[in-house]
Coordinates of C-alpha atoms and ligand atoms in Angstrom, one line a residue:
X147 CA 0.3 -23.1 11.2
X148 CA 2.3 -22.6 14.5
X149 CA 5.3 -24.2 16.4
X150 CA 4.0 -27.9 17.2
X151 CA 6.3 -28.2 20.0
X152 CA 5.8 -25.3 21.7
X153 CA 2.0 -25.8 22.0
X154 CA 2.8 -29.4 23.1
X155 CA 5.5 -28.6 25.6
X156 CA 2.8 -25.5 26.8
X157 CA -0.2 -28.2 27.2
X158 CA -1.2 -30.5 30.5
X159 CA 0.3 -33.6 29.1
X160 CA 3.5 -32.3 27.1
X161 CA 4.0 -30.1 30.4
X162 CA 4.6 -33.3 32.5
X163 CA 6.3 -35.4 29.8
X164 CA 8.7 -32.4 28.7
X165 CA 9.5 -31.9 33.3
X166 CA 10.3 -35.7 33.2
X167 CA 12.3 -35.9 30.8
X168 CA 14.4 -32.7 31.1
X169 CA 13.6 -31.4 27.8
X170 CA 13.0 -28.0 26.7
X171 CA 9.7 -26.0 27.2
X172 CA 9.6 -23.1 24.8
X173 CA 7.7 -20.0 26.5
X174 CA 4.8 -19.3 24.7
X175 CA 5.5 -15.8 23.3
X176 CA 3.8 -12.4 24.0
X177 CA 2.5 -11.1 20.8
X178 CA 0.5 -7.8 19.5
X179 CA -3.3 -7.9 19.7
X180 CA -4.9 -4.4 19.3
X181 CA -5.8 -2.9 22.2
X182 CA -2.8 -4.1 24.1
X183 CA -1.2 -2.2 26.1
X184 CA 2.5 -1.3 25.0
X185 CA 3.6 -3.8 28.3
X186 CA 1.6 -5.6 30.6
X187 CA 3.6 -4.3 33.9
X188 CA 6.0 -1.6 34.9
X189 CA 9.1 -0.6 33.7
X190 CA 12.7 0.5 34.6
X191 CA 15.1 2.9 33.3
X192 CA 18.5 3.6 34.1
X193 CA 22.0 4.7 32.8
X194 CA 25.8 4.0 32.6
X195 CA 27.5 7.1 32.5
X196 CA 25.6 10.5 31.9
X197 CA 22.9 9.1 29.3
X198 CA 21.2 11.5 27.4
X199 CA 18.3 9.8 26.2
X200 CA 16.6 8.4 29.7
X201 CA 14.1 11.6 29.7
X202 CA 13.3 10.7 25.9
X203 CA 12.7 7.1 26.9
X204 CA 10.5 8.3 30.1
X205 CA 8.4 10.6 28.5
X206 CA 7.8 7.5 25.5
X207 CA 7.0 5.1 28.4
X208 CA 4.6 7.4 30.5
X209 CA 2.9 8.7 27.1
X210 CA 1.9 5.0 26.3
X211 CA 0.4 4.4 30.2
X212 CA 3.8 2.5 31.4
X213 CA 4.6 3.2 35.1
X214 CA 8.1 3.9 34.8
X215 CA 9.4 2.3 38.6
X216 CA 13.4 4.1 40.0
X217 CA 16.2 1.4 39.3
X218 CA 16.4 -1.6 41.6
X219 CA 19.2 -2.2 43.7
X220 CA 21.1 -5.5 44.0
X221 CA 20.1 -5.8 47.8
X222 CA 16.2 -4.8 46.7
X223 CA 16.3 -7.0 43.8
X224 CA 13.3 -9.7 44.4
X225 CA 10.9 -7.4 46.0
X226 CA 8.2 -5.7 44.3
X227 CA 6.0 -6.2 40.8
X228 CA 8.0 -7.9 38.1
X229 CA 9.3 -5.5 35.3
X230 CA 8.0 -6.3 31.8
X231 CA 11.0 -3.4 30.5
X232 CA 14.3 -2.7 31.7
X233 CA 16.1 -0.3 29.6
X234 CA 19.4 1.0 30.0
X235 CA 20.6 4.2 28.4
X236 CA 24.2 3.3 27.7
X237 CA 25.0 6.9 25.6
X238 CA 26.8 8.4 28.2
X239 CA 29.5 5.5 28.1
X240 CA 33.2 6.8 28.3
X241 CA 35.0 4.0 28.3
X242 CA 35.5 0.3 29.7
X243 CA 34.9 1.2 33.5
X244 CA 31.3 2.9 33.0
X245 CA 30.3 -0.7 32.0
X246 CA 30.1 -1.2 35.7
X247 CA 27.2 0.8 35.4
X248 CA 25.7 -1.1 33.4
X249 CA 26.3 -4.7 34.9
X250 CA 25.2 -2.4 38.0
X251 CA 21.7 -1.9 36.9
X252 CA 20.9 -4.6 35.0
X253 CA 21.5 -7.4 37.1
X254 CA 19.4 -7.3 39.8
X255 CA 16.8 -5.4 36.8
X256 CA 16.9 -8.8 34.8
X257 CA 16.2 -10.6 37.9
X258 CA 12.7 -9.0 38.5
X259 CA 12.0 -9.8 34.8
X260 CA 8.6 -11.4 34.0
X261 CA 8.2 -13.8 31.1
X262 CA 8.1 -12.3 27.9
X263 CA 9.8 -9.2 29.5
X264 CA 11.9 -6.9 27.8
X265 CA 15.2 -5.4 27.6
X266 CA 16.2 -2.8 25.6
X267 CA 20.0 -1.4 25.8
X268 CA 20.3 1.8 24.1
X269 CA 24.2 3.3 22.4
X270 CA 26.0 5.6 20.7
X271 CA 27.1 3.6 17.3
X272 CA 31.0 3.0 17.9
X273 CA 31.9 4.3 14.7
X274 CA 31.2 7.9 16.2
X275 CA 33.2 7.5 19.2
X276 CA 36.0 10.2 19.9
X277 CA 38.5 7.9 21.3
X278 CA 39.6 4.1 21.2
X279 CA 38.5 3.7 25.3
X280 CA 34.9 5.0 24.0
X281 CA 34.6 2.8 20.6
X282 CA 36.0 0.0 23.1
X283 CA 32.7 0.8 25.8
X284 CA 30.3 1.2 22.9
X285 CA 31.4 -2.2 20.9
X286 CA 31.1 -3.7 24.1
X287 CA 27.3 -3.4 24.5
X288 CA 27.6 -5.9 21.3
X289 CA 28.6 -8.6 23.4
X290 CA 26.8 -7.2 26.2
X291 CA 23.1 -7.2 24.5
X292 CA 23.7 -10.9 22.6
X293 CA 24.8 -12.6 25.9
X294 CA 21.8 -11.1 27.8
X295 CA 19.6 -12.6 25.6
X296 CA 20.7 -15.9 25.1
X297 CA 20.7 -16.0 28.8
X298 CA 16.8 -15.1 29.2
X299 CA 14.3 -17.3 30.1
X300 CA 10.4 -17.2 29.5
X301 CA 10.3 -16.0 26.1
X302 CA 12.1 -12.3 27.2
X303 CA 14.2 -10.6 24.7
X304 CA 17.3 -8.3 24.2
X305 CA 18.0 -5.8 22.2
X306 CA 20.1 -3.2 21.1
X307 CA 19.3 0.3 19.4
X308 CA 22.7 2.4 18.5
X309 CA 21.4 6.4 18.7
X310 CA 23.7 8.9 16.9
X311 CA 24.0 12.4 17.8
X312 CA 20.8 14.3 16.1
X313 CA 18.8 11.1 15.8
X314 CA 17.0 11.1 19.1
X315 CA 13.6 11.9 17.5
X316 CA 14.1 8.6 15.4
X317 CA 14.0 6.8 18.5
X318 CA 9.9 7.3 20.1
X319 CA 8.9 4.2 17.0
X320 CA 11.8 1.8 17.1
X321 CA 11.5 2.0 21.2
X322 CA 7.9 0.9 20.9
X323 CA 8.7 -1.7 18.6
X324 CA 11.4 -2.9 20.6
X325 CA 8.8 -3.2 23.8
X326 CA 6.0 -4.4 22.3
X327 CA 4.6 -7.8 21.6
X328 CA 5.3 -6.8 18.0
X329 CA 8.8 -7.3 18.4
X330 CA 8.1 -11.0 20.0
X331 CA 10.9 -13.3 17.8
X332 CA 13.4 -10.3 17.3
X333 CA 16.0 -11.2 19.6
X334 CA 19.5 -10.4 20.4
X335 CA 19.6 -7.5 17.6
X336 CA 21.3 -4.3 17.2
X337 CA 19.6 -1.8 15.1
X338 CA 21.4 1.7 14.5
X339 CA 19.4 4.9 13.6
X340 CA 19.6 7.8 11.4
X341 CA 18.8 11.2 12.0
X342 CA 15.2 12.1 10.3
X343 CA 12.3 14.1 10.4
X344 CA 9.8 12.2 12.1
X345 CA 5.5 12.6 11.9
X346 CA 4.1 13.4 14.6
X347 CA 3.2 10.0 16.2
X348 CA 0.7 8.3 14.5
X349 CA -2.8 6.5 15.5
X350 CA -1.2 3.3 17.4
X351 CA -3.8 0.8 16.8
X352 CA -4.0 2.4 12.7
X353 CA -0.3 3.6 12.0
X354 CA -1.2 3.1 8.0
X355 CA -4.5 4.7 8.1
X356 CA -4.6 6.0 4.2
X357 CA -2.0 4.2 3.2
X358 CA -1.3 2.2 0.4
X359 CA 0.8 -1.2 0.5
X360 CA 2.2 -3.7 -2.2
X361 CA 2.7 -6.7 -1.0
X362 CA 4.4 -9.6 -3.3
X363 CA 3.7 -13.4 -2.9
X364 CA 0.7 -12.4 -1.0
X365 CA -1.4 -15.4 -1.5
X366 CA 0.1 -17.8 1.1
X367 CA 2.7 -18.4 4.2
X368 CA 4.5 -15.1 5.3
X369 CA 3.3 -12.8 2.5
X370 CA -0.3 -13.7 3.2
X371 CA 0.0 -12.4 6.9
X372 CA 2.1 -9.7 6.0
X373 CA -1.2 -8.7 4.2
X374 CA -3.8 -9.2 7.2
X375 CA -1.5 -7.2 9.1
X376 CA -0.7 -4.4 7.1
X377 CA -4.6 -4.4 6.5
X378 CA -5.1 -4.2 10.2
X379 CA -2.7 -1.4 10.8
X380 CA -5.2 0.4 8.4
X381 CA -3.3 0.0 5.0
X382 CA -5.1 -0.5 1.2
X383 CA -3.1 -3.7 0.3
X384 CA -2.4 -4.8 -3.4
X385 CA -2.2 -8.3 -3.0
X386 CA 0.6 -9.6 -5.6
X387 CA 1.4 -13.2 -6.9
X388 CA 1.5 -15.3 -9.7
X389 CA -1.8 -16.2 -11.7
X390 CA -1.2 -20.0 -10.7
X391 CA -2.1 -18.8 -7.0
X392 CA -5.2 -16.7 -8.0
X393 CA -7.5 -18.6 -5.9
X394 CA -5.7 -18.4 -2.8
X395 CA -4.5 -14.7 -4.0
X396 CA -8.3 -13.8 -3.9
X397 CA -8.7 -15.2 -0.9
X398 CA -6.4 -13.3 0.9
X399 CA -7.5 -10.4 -1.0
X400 CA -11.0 -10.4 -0.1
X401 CA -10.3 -11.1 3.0
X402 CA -8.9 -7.8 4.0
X403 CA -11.0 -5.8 1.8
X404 CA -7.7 -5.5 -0.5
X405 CA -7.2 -5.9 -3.9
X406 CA -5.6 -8.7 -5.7
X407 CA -3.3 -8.4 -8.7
X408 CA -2.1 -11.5 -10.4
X409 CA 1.7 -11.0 -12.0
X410 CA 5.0 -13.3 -12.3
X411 CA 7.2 -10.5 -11.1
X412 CA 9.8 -12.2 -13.4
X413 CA 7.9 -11.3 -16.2
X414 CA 9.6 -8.8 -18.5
X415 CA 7.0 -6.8 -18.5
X416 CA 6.1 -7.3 -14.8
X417 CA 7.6 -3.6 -13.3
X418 CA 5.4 -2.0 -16.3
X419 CA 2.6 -3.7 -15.8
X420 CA 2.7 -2.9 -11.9
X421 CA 3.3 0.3 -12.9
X422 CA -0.1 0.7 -14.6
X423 CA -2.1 -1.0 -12.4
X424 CA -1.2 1.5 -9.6
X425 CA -1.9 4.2 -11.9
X426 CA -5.5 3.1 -12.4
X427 CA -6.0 2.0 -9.4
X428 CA -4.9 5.7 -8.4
X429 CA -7.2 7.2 -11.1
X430 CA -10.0 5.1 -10.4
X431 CA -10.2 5.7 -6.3
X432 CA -8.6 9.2 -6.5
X433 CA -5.6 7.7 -3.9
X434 CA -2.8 9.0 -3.4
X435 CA 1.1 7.2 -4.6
X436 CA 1.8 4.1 -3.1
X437 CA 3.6 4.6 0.3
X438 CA 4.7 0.9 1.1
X439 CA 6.2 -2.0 -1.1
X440 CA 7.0 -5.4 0.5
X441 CA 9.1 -7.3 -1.9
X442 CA 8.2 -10.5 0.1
X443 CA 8.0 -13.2 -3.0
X444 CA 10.4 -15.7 -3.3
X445 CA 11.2 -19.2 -3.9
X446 CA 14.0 -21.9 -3.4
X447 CA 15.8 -24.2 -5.8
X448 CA 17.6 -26.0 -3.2
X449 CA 20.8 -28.3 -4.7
X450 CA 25.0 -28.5 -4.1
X451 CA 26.3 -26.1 -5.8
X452 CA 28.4 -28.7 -8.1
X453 CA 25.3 -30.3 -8.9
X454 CA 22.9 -26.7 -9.5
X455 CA 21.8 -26.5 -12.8
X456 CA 21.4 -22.9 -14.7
X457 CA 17.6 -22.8 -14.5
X458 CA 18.0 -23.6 -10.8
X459 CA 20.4 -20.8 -10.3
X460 CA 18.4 -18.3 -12.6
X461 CA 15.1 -18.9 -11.5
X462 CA 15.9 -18.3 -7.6
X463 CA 18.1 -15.2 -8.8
X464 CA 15.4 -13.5 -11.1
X465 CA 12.7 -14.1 -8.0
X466 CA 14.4 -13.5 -4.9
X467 CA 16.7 -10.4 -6.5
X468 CA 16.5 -8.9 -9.9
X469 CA 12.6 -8.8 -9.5
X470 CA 12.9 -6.6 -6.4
X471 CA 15.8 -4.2 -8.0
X472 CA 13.9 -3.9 -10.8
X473 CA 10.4 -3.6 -9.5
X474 CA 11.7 -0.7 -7.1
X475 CA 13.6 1.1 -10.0
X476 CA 10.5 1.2 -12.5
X477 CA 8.3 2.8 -9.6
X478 CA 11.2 5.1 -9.0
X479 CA 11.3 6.0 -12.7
X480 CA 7.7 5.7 -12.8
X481 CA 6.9 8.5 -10.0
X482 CA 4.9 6.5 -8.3
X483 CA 6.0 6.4 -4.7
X484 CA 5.0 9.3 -2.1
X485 CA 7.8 11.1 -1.1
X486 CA 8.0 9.3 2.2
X487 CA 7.7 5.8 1.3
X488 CA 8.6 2.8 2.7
X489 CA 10.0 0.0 1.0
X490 CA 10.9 -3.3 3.0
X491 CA 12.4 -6.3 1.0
X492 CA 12.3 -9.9 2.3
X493 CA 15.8 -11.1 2.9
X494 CA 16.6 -14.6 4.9
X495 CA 19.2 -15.9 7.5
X496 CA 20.7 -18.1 4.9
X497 CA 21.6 -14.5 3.3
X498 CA 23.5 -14.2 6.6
X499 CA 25.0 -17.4 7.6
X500 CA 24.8 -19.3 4.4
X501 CA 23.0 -22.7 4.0
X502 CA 24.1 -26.2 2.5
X503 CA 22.7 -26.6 -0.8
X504 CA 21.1 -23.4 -1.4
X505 CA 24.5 -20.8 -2.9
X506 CA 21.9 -19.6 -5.1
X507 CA 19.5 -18.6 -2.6
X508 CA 21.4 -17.4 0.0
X509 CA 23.6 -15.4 -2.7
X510 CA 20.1 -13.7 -3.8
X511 CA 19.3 -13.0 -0.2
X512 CA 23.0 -11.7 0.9
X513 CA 22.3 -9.6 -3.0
X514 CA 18.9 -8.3 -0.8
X515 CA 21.1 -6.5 1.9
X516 CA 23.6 -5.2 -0.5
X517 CA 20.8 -3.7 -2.3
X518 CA 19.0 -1.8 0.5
X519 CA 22.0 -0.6 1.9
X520 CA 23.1 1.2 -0.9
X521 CA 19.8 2.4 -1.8
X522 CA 19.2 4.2 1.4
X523 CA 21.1 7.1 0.8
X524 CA 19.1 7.8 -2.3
X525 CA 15.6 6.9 -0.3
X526 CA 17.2 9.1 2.6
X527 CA 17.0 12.7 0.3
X528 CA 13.3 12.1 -0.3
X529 CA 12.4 11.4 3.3
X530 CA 11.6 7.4 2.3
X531 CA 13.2 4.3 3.7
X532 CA 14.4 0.7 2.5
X533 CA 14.9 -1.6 4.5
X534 CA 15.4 -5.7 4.7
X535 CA 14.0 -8.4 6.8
X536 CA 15.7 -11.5 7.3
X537 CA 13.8 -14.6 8.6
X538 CA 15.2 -17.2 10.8
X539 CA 12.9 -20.1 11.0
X540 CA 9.6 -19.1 10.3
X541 CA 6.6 -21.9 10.3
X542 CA 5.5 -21.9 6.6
X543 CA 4.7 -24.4 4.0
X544 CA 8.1 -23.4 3.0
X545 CA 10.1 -25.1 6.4
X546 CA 7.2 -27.6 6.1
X547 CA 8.6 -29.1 2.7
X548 CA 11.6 -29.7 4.8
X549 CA 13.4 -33.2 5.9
X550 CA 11.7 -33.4 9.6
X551 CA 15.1 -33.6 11.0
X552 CA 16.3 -30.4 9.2
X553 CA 13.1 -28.6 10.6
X554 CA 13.4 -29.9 14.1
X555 CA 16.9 -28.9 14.6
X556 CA 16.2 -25.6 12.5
X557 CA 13.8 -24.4 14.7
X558 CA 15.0 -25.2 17.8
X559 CA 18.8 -23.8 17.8
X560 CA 18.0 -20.3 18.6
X561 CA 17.8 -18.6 22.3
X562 CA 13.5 -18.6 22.4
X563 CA 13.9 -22.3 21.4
X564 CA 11.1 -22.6 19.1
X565 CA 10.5 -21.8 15.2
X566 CA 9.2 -18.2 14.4
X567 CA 5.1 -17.5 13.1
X568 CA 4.9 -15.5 9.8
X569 CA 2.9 -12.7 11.8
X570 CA 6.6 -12.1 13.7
X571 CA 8.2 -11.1 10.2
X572 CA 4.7 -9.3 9.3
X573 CA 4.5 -7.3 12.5
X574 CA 8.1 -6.4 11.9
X575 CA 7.7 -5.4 8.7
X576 CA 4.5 -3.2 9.2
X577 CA 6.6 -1.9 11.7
X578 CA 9.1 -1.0 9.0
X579 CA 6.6 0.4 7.0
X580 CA 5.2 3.1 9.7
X581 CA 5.9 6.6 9.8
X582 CA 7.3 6.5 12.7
X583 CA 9.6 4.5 11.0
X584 CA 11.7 7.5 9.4
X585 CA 15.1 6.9 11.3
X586 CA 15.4 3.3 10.1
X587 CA 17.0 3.2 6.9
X588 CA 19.7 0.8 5.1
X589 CA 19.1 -1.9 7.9
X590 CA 18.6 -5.6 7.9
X591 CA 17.0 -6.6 10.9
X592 CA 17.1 -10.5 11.5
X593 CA 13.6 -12.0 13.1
X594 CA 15.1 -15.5 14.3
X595 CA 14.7 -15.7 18.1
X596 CA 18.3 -14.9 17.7
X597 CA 19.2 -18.2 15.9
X598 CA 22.5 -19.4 16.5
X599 CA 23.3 -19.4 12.6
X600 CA 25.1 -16.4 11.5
X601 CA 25.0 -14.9 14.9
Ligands
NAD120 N1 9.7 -19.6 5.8 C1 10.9 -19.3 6.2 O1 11.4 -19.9 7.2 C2 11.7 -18.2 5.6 C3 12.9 -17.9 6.1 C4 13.7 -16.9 5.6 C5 13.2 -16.2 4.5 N2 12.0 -16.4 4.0 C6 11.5 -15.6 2.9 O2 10.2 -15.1 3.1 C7 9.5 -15.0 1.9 C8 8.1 -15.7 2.0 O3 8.4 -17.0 2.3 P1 7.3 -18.1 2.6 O4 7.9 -19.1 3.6 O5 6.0 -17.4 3.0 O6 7.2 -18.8 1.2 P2 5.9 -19.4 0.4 O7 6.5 -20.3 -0.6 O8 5.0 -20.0 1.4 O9 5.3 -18.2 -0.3 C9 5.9 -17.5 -1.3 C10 4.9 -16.8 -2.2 O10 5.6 -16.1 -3.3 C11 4.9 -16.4 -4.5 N3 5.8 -16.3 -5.6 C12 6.8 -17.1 -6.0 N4 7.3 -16.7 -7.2 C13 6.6 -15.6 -7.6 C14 6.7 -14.8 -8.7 N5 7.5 -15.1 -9.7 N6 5.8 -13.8 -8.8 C15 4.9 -13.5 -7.8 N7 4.8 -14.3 -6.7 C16 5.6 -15.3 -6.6 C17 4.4 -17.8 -4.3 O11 3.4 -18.1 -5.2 C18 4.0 -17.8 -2.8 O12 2.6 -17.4 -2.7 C19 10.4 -15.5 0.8 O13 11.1 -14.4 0.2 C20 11.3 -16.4 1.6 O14 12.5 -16.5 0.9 C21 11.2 -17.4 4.5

């Protein structure tokens, strides 16, 4: 499935109908192949104020073969090779007038920005700032970083990572997230990082060499690339979903060389029977724990709330929630995560911004946020992670079940004007699921082409 517009607006014909009449041509979007280089042209790095993260950021560039080009002046702005990064390291922000700085640099930056280029601001979080002028600076990347990006053209994308004091060995993954076509629908987001104790960097084109990944509602749409990607990245994947998509389930499975499981993770016995099949599965090829779960299952129930029966309401509850708390507890109990695992549960936009006719789903997927963001501490002592993803519009059968003026509008309203591919949310969540990954924890990060719902 992909974005029918965007590959019409992107061929001969739609190119000339969508010129004459003035409608929208969505860029066609850089995304990860393997072998890639982290970004196809130079990049530039400057601060506001006395940053104390541009070395980090240099050595994170040169390491991955980036030529790393001084900052452009506004009188030197259109000469040159276009940037595919500009990244500003905004931690040495004082207060309101260092922002000059930063409207200093990035302007005539943006300017030499080539499509599908990248820019990346990078904070302190303003809840650590020592006085009202500095929490005032910091916020102010906020509106600094969403504003950038909705004014972008060509499929380029802004973002903001917040970098406490002590977590600048957190930052070497999310930066190379952030920059690389991996990152292609995450838009005008603000990520904040934790302190942690890193791995040394893993392989890049096999970050989850050894591992071992659960996937739920693997057989189809977003949980099905999840899958191939994790499988890619180098993962063992236990492909999870309910007997009445075996077929498809063993498709997937087979596939990647994975292995398929068939379960209703609403059963009562679901988190038990999980449980055991790990266990042998352990036994039988002498594997280690599992290191990744991806609570990606999940259905809708869509009606008004006044008109929402109970099995309506339970049904999308007991997927989209309960399942996930209790699927995580029982291989807590159970013992049968590594130490450093990585759990990433599906959440949604509606979560977020809330959606006509669908208080039961988005109540489940707000529920998904609550839930990592308490667990985190708790992940946090053992070196592991949860985290949530929340979809925007995302081409599945899901959005294809969808009134066509619901999906057109849907998909266009956000600042890449087009609908999200279910390898966006899988990239982002393999992503999520790398070692490198150890400073992200408690975080929801939103992969909607920074839709305009919720924002
Ligand atoms: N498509 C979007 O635009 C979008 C947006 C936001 C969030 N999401 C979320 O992303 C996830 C995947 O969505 P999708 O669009 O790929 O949906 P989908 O309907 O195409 O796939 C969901 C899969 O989950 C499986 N599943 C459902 N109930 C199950 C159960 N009880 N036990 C095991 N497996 C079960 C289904 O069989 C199916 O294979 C969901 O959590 C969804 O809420 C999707």
């Amino acid at each position: 499935m992909s974005d029918w517009y965007t590959t019409f607006a992107n061929s001969g014909f739609g190119t000339t109908i969508t010129r004459q009449l003035g409608l929208p041509r969505p860029a066609v979007l850089r995304r990860y192949e393997p072998g890639q280089p982290l970004l196809p042209g130079p990049a530039v790095v400057g601060s506001a104020g006395e940053g104390r993260l541009r070395n980090t950021v240099t050595a994170v560039l040169r390491d991955a073969g980036v030529t790393v080009q001084s900052p452009v002046t506004a009188d030197g702005g259109t000469d040159g090779e276009k940037l595919a990064a500009v990244i500003l390291d905004a931690t040495g922000l004082t207060g309101p007038g260092d922002l000059a700085g930063a409207h200093g640099f990035l302007a005539p930056a943006i300017k030499r920005l080539r499509p599908s280029g990248r820019v990346l601001i990078l904070a302190e979080p303003p809840s650590d700032a020592g006085s009202p002028a500095q929490a005032a600076a910091r916020q102010a990347v906020d509106g600094l970083v969403r504003s950038v990006a909705k004014e972008l053209l060509d499929g380029s994308t802004a973002n903001a990572v917040y970098v406490p004091e002590g977590a600048e060995d957190s930052l070497a993954g999310p930066l190379r997230f952030f920059l690389s076509g991996r990152s292609a629908y995450v838009d005008g987001q603000l990520l904040t990082l934790s302190p942690a104790d890193v791995p040394t960097r893993e392989d890049d084109e096999k970050p989850l060499a050894g591992k071992v990944a659960v996937v739920t509602g693997a057989a189809r749409g977003i949980g099905a690339s999840i899958a191939q990607v994790m499988a890619r990245d180098g993962a063992h994947v236990v492909a999870v979903d309910i007997p009445a998509a075996g077929d498809l389930l063993a498709e997937v499975a087979n596939g990647i060389g994975g292995t398929a499981f068939q379960l209703d993770i609403t059963a009562d016995d679901a988190p038990q029977r999980l449980v055991e099949h790990l266990r042998e599965r352990r036994a039988a090829d002498g594997r280690q724990g599992v290191d990744v779960v991806v609570h990606n299952a999940g259905i809708t129930r869509d009606k008004l709330l006044v008109n929402m029966d109970a099995v309506r309401w339970n049904s999308v509850m007991a997927v989209n929630l309960q399942a996930q708390l209790d699927i995580t507890q029982a291989l807590l109990d159970a013992d049968v995560l590594e130490d450093d695992a990585r759990i990433v549960c599906v959440s949604s936009q509606s979560g977020i911004a809330g959606n006509r006719g669908q208080t039961n789903y988005a109540a489940s997927k707000a529920g998904v946020i609550g839930m990592v963001r308490a667990w985190a501490p708790r992940f946090a002592e053992r070196g592991a992670t949860i985290n949530a993803v929340a979809p925007g519009f995302i081409v599945t059968e899901m959005t294809a079940r969808m009134p066509v003026g619901t999906r057109e509008i849907g998909s266009r309203i956000n600042s890449l004007q087009q609908g999200g591919l279910p390898v966006d949310v899988a990239e982002t969540i393999a992503w999520l699921s790398q070692p490198g990954s150890a400073g992200v924890n408690g975080q929801t990060v939103r992969v909607c082409g920074q839709s305009m719902l919720g924002a």
